[in-house]
Coordinates of C-alpha atoms in Angstrom, one line a residue:
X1 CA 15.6 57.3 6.6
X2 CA 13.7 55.4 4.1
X3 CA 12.4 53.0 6.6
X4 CA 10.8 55.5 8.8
X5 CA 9.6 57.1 6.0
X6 CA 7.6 54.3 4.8
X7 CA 6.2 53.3 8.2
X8 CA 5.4 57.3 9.0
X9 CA 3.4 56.7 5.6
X10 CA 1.7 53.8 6.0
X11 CA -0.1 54.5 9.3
X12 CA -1.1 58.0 8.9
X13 CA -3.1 57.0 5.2
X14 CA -6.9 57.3 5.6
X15 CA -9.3 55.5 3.6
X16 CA -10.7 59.2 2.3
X17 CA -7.0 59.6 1.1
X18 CA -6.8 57.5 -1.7
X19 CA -7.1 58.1 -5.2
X20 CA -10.3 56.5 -6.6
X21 CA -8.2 55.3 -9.5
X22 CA -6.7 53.3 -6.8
X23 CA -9.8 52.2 -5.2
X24 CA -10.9 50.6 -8.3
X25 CA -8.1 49.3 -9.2
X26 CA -7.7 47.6 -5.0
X27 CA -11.0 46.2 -5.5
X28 CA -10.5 44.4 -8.7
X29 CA -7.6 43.2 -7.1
X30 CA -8.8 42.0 -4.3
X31 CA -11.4 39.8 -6.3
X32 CA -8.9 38.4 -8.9
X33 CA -7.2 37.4 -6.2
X34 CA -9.8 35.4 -4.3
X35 CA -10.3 34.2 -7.6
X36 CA -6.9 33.0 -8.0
X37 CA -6.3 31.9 -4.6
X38 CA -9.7 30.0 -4.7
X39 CA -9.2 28.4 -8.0
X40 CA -5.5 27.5 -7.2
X41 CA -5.9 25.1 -4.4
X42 CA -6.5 22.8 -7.2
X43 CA -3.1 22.5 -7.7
X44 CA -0.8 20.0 -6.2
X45 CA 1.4 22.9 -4.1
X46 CA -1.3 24.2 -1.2
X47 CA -2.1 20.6 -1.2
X48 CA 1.1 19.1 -0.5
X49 CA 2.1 22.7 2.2
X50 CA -1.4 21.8 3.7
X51 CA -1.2 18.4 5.0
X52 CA 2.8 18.1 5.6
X53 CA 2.1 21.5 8.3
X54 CA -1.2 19.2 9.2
X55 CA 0.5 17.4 12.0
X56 CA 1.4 20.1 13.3
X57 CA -1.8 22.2 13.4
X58 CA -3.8 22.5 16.9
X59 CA -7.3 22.7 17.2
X60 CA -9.7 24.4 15.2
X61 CA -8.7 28.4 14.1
X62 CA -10.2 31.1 12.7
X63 CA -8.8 31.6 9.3
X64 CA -9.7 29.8 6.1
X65 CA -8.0 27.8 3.5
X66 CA -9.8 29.5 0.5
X67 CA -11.2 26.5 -1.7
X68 CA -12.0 24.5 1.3
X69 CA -14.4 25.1 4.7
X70 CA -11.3 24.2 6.4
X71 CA -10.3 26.6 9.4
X72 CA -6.9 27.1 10.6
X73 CA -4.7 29.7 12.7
X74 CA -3.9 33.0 11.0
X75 CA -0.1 31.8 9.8
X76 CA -1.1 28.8 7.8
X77 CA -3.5 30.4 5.9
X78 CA -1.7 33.4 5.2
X79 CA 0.9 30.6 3.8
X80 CA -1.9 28.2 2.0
X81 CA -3.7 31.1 0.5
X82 CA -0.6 32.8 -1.1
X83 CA 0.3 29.2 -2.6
X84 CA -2.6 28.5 -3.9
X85 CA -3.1 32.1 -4.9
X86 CA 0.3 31.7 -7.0
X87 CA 0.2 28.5 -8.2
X88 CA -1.6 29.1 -11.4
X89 CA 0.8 31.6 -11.9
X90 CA -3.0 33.5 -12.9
X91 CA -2.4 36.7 -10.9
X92 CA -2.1 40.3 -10.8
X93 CA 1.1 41.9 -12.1
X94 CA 2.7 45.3 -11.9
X95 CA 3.4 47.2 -14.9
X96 CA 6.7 48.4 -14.0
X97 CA 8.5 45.4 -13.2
X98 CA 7.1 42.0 -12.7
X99 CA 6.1 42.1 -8.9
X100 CA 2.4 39.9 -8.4
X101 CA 1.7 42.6 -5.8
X102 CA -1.7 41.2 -3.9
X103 CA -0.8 37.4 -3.6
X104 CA 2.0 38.4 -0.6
X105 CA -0.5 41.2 0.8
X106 CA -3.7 40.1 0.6
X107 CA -2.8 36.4 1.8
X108 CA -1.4 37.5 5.0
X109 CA -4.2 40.2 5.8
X110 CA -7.5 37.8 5.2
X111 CA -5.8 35.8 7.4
X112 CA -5.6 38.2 10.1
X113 CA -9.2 40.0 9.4
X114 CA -10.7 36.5 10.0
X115 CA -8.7 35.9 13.3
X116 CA -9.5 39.8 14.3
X117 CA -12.5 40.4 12.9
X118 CA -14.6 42.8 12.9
X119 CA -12.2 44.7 10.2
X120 CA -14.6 46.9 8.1
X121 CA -13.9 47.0 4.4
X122 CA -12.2 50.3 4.2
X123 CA -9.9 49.5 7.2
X124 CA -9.2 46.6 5.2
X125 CA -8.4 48.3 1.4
X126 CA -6.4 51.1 3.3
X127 CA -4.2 48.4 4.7
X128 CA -3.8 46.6 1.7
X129 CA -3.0 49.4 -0.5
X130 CA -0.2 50.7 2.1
X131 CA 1.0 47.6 1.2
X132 CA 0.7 47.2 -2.3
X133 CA 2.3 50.7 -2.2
X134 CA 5.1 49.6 0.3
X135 CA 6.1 46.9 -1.8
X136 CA 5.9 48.1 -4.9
X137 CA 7.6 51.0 -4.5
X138 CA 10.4 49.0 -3.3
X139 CA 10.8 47.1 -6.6
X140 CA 10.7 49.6 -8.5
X141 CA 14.0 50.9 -6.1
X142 CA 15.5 47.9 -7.6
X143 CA 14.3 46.5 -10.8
X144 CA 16.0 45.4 -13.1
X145 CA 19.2 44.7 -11.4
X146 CA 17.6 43.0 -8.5
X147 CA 15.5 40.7 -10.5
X148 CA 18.6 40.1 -13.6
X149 CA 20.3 38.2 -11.1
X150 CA 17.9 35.9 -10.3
X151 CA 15.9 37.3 -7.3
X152 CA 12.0 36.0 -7.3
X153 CA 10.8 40.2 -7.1
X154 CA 7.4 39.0 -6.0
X155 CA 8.8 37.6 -3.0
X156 CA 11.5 39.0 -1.8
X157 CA 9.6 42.6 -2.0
X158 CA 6.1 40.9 -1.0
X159 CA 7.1 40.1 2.8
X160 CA 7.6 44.0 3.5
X161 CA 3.9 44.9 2.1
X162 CA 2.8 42.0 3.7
X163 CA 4.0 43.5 7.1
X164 CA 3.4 46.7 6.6
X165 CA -0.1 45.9 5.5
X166 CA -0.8 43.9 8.6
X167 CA 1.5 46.2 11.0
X168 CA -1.2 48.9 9.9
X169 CA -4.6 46.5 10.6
X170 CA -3.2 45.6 13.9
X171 CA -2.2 49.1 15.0
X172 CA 1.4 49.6 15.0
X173 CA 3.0 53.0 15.5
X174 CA 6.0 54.0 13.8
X175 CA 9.0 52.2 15.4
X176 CA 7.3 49.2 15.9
X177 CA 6.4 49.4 12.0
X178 CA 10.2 50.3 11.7
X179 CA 11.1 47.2 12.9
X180 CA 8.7 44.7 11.7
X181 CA 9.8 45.8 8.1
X182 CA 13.1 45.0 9.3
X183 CA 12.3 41.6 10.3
X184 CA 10.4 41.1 7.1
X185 CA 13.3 42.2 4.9
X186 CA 16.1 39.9 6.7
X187 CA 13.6 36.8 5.7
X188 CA 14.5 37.3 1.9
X189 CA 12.5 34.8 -0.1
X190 CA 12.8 33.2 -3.9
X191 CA 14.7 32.5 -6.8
X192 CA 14.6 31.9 -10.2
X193 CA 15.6 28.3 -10.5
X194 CA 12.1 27.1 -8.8
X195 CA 10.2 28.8 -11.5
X196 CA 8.7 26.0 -13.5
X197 CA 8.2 24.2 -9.6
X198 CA 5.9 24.3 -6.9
X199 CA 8.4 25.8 -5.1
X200 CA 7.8 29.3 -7.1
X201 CA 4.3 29.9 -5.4
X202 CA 5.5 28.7 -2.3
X203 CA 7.9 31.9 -2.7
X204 CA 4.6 33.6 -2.6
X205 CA 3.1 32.1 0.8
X206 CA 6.5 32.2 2.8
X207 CA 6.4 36.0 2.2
X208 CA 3.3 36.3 2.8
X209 CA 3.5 34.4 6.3
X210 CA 6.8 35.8 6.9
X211 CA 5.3 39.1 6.8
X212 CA 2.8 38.6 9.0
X213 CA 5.2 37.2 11.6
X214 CA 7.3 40.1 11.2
X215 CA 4.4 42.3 12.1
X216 CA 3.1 40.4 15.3
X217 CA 7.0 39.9 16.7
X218 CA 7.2 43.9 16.4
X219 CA 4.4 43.8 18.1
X220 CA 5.5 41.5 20.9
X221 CA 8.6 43.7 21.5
X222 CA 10.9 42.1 19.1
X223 CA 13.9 44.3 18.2
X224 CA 15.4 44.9 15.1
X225 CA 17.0 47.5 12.8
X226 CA 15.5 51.1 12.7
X227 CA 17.2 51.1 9.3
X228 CA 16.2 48.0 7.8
X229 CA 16.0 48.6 4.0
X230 CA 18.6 51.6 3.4
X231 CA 21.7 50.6 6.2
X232 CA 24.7 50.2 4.3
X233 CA 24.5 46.3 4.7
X234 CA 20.4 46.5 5.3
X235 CA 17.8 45.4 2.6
X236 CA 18.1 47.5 -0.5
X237 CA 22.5 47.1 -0.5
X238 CA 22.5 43.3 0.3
X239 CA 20.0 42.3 -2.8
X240 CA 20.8 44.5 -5.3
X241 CA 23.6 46.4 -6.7
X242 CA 21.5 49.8 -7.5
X243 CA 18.7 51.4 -5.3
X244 CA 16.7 54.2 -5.3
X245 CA 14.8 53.8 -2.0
X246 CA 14.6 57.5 -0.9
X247 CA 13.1 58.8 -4.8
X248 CA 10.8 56.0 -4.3
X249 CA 9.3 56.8 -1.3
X250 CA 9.1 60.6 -1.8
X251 CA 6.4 59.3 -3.8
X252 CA 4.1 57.8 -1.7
X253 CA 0.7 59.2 -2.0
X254 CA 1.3 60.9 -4.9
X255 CA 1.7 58.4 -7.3
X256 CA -0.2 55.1 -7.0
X257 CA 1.4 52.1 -7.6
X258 CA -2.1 50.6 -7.5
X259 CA -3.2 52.1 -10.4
X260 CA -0.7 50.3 -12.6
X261 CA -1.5 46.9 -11.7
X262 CA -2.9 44.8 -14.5
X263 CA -4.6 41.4 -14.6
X264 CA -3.5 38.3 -16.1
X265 CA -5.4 37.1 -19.2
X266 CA -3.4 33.6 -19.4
X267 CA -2.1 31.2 -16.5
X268 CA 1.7 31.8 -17.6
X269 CA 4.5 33.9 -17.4
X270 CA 3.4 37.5 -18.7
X271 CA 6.3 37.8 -20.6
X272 CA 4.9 35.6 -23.0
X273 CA 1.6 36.7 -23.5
X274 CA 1.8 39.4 -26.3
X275 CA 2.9 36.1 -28.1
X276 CA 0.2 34.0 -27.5
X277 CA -2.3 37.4 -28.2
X278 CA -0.7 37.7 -31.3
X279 CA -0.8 33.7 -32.1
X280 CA -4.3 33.5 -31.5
X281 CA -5.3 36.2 -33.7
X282 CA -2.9 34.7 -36.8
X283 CA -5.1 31.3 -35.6
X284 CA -8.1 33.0 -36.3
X285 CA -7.1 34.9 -39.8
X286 CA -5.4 31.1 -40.3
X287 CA -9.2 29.7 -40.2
X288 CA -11.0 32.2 -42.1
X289 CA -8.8 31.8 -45.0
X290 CA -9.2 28.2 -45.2
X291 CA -6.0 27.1 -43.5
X292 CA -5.0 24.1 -41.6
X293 CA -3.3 24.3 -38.5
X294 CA -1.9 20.8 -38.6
X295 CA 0.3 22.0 -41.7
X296 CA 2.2 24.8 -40.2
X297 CA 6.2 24.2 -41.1
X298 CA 7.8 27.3 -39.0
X299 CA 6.6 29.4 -36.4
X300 CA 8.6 32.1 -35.6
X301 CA 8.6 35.5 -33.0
X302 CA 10.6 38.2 -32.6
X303 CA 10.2 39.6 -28.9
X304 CA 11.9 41.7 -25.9
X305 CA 15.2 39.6 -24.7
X306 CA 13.6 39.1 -21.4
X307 CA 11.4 36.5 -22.9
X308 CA 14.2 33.7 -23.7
X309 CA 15.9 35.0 -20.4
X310 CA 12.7 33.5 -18.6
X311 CA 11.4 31.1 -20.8
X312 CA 13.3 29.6 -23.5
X313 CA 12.3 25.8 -22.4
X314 CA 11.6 24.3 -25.5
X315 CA 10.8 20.9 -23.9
X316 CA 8.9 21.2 -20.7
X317 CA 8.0 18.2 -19.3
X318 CA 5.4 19.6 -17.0
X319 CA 2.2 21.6 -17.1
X320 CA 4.0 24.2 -14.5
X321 CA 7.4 23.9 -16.5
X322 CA 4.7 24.9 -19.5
X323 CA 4.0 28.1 -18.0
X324 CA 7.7 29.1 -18.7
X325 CA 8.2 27.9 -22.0
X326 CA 7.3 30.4 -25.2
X327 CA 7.6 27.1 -27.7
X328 CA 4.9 25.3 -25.8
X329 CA 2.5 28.7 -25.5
X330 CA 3.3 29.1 -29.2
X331 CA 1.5 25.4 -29.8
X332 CA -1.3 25.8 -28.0
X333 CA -2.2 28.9 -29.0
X334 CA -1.9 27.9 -32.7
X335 CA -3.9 24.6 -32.0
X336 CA -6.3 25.5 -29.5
X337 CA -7.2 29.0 -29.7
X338 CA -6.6 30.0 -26.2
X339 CA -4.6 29.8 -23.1
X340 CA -6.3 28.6 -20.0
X341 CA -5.7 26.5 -17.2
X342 CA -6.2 23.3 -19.4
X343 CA -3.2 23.9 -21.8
X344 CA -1.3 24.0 -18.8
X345 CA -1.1 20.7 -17.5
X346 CA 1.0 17.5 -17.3
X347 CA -1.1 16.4 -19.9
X348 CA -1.2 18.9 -22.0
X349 CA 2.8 19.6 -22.2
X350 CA 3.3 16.2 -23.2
X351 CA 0.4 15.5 -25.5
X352 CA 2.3 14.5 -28.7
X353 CA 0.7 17.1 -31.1
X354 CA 1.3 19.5 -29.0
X355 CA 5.2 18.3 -28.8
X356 CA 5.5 18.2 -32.9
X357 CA 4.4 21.8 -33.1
X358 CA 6.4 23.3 -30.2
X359 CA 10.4 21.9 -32.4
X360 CA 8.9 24.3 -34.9
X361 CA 8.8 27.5 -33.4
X362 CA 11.8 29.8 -33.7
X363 CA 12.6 33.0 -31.6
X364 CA 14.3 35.8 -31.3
X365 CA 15.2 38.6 -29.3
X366 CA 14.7 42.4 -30.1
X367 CA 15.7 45.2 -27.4
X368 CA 13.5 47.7 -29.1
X369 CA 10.0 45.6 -28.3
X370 CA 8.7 46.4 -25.5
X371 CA 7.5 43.7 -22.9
X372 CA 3.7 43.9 -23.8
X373 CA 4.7 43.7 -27.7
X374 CA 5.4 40.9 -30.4
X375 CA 5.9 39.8 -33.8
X376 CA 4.3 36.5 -34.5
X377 CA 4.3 34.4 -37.7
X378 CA 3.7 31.3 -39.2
X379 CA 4.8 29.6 -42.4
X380 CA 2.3 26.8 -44.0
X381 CA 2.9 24.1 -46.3
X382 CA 1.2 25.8 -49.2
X383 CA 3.7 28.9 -48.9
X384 CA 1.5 30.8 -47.0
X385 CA 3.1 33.1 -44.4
X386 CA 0.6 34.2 -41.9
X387 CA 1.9 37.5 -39.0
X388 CA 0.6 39.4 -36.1
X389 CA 1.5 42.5 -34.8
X390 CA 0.6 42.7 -30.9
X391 CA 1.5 46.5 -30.0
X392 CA -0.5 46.2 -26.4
X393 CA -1.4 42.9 -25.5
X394 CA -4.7 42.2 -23.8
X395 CA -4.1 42.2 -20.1
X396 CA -1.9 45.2 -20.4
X397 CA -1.6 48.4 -19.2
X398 CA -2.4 49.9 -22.3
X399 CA -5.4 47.5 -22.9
X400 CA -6.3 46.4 -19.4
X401 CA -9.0 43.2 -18.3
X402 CA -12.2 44.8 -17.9
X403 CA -14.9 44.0 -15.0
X404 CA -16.7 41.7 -17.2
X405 CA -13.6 39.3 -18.2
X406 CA -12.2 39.6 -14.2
X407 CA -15.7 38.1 -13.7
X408 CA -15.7 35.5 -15.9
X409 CA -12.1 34.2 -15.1
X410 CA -13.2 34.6 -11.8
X411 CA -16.3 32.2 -11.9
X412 CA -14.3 29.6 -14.5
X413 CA -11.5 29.3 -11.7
X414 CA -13.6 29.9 -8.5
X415 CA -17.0 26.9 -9.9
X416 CA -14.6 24.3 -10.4
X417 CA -13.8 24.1 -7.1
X418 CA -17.1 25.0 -5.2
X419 CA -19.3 24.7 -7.5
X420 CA -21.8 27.7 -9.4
X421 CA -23.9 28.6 -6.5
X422 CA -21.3 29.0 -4.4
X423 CA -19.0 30.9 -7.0
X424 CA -21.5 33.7 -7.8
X425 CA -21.8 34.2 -4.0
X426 CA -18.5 34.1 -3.2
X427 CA -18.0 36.7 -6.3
X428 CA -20.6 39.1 -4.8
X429 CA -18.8 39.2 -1.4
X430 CA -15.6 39.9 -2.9
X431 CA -16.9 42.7 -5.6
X432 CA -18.6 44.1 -2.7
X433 CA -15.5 44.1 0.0
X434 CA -15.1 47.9 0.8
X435 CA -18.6 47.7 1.9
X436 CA -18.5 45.1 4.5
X437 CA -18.8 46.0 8.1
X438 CA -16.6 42.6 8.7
X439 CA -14.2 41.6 5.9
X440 CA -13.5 38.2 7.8
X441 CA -17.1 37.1 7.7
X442 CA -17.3 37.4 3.5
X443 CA -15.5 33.8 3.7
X444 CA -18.5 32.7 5.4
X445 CA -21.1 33.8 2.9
X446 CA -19.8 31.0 0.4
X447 CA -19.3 28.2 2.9
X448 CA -21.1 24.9 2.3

């Protein structure tokens, strides 16, 4: 019964039981997302899911809408937060299949450690790596069938961690767990076609929210399946046409799905960015031999399949259709030297330069690269052909975001919302988290 056996799992880990590997990896988490989440809410989506639930809102709550002092109950947050925390499309991802593990997670169980605080910090970093673990794990069941047909992973998996994660802070015991899983799986969340949208990091908040409702109904005495991932018309059958729930989960505690999250060095699909590594780098060579950008004539990659499945958009129109679009990352990365928040705009996707570069760019497909690898090159008008290798990109696995770069993204995202004072505090409270005697008042250090 892989549902019990997840649940059985989840409550009986200790703090004291978890790889340090993990730990590290949970904290840097934990920070990148704040960082994300804070930095995020510039974007139109929280915005725009803020003020249409406005209306509806009662009095004053006690959870926070990270980028703002604004206070509101534990659901909207949990919904706000994992927008905002998605909307850059910034965040953590898992190496195994392309999951953004803490947005769902972490969203929902800030939310609740505000509204029921005191939570201490390792209370808080056991719950969130059951969950991490709960819904990775079930991903990984699934991938890639579940994901080839058009299934938003991140979402549709992120609602069971989220529940599980909060099931466990709010004290649960195994059958209510059993069931709050099960009313977190029935509300199955995102799809392909809004990537490109505000819609996709919305995917990201509904799970989140929807996880924490599925934890406080168990709670109320909601019933549900027993069985809700593994029934023969449960979770796991319904969404995919291969699972592997029960290998999966014989796992747990064993090995750490934590330990093979990665962090995001560009706001973009990662499928893209061993192509803009490797285009920055032929940039740079470009430069020191004397070479002008402006007279490139061809650009060309050669990279894995799933990189035109997700973004072969060689017009976008829109900084967030941008994100999904290798032609446009090849052009700014050739004219600009990086990939930050600011070639990802409205602006920037329809700056005319920009435009004239992307119709040059050629790619291909290759089933022997691997995900985190490319072939880049680019042709100039004096017959010079310029090309990159990108065996690991940076961000990856292989050649991971270290504590000095998560700091820096973190402070370039986090100041332009609340300014340098407030970003270095609100980065100490965050590094620190699995110290804090009450995770819900670290919001409160940073406040205006």
């Amino acid at each position: 019964m892989a549902t019990k056996a997840l649940a059985t799992w989840a409550l009986a880990l200790q703090f004291g039981n978890i790889s340090e590997p993990a730990i590290d990896l949970a904290i840097k988490s934990v920070y990148n997302w704040a960082g994300c989440a804070i930095g995020g809410y510039s974007q139109p989506a929280p915005g725009i899911a803020f003020e249409a639930m406005r209306p509806f809102l009662g009095g004053t709550g006690n959870s926070t809408i990270l980028g703002t002092d604004i206070l509101v109950d534990a659901p909207t947050a949990a919904l706000i937060n994992g927008i905002a925390s998605h909307a850059d499309d910034y965040d953590d991802t898992h190496r195994d299949n392309p999951i953004h593990p803490s947005g769902p997670v972490l969203s929902a169980l800030l939310a609740v450690a505000e509204w029921k605080a005191p939570v201490s910090g390792e209370d808080f970093m056991t719950a969130f790596v059951a969950g991490v673990e709960a819904e990775c794990k079930l991903g990984v069941s699934v991938f890639p069938e579940h994901y080839n047909i058009g299934w938003h992973i991140t979402s549709t998996v992120g609602s069971v961690g989220a529940a599980v994660a909060v099931g466990k802070l709010i004290g649960l015991d195994i059958p209510e767990l059993q069931q709050a899983i099960s009313i977190a799986s029935v509300q199955v969340t995102g799809m392909h076609e809004s990537f490109g949208t505000d819609t996709k990091p919305f995917h990201v908040g509904r799970a989140a929210q929807n996880g924490l409702m599925a934890a406080l109904l168990a709670q109320r005495g909601m019933s549900a399946s027993m069985e809700g991932l593994e029934a023969p018309r449960g979770w796991a059958h319904v969404v995919s046409t291969r699972e592997n729930l029960t290998a999966e989960f014989d796992t747990l505690g064993e090995v750490w799905e934590m330990t093979r999250n990665t962090f995001k060095p560009f706001p973009c699909d990662r499928i893209i960015h061993a192509a803009i590594d490797g285009w920055i780098q032929l940039r740079s060579k470009a430069l020191e031999m004397g070479l002008d950008i402006a007279t490139i004539t061809k650009v060309t990659a050669r990279c894995h399949p799933r990189v035109l499945f997700l973004t072969d958009d060689p017009e976008p129109k829109t900084g967030l259709a941008a994100k999904f679009s290798i032609y446009h990352a090849a052009a700014v990365a050739l004219l600009f030297g990086e990939a930050t928040p600011t070639q990802f705009t409205d602006a920037a996707a329809q700056n005319e330069t920009v435009i004239a570069l992307r119709s040059k760019v050629n790619v291909t497909s290759d089933a022997t690269i691997a995900e985190h690898e490319a072939y880049v090159a680019a042709e100039f008008a004096d017959g010079t052909t310029l090309d990159v290798h990108v065996e690991n990109t940076i961000g990856s696995f292989a050649n991971p975001l270290g504590t000095e770069a998560l700091k820096t993204k973190f402070l370039d995202q986090v100041a332009k919302m609340i300014g340098d004072d407030r970003a270095i505090l609100a980065w100490n409270a965050f590094y620190n988290v699995v110290n804090s005697t009450d995770v819900g008042a670290i919001t409160q250090s940073f406040r205006k």
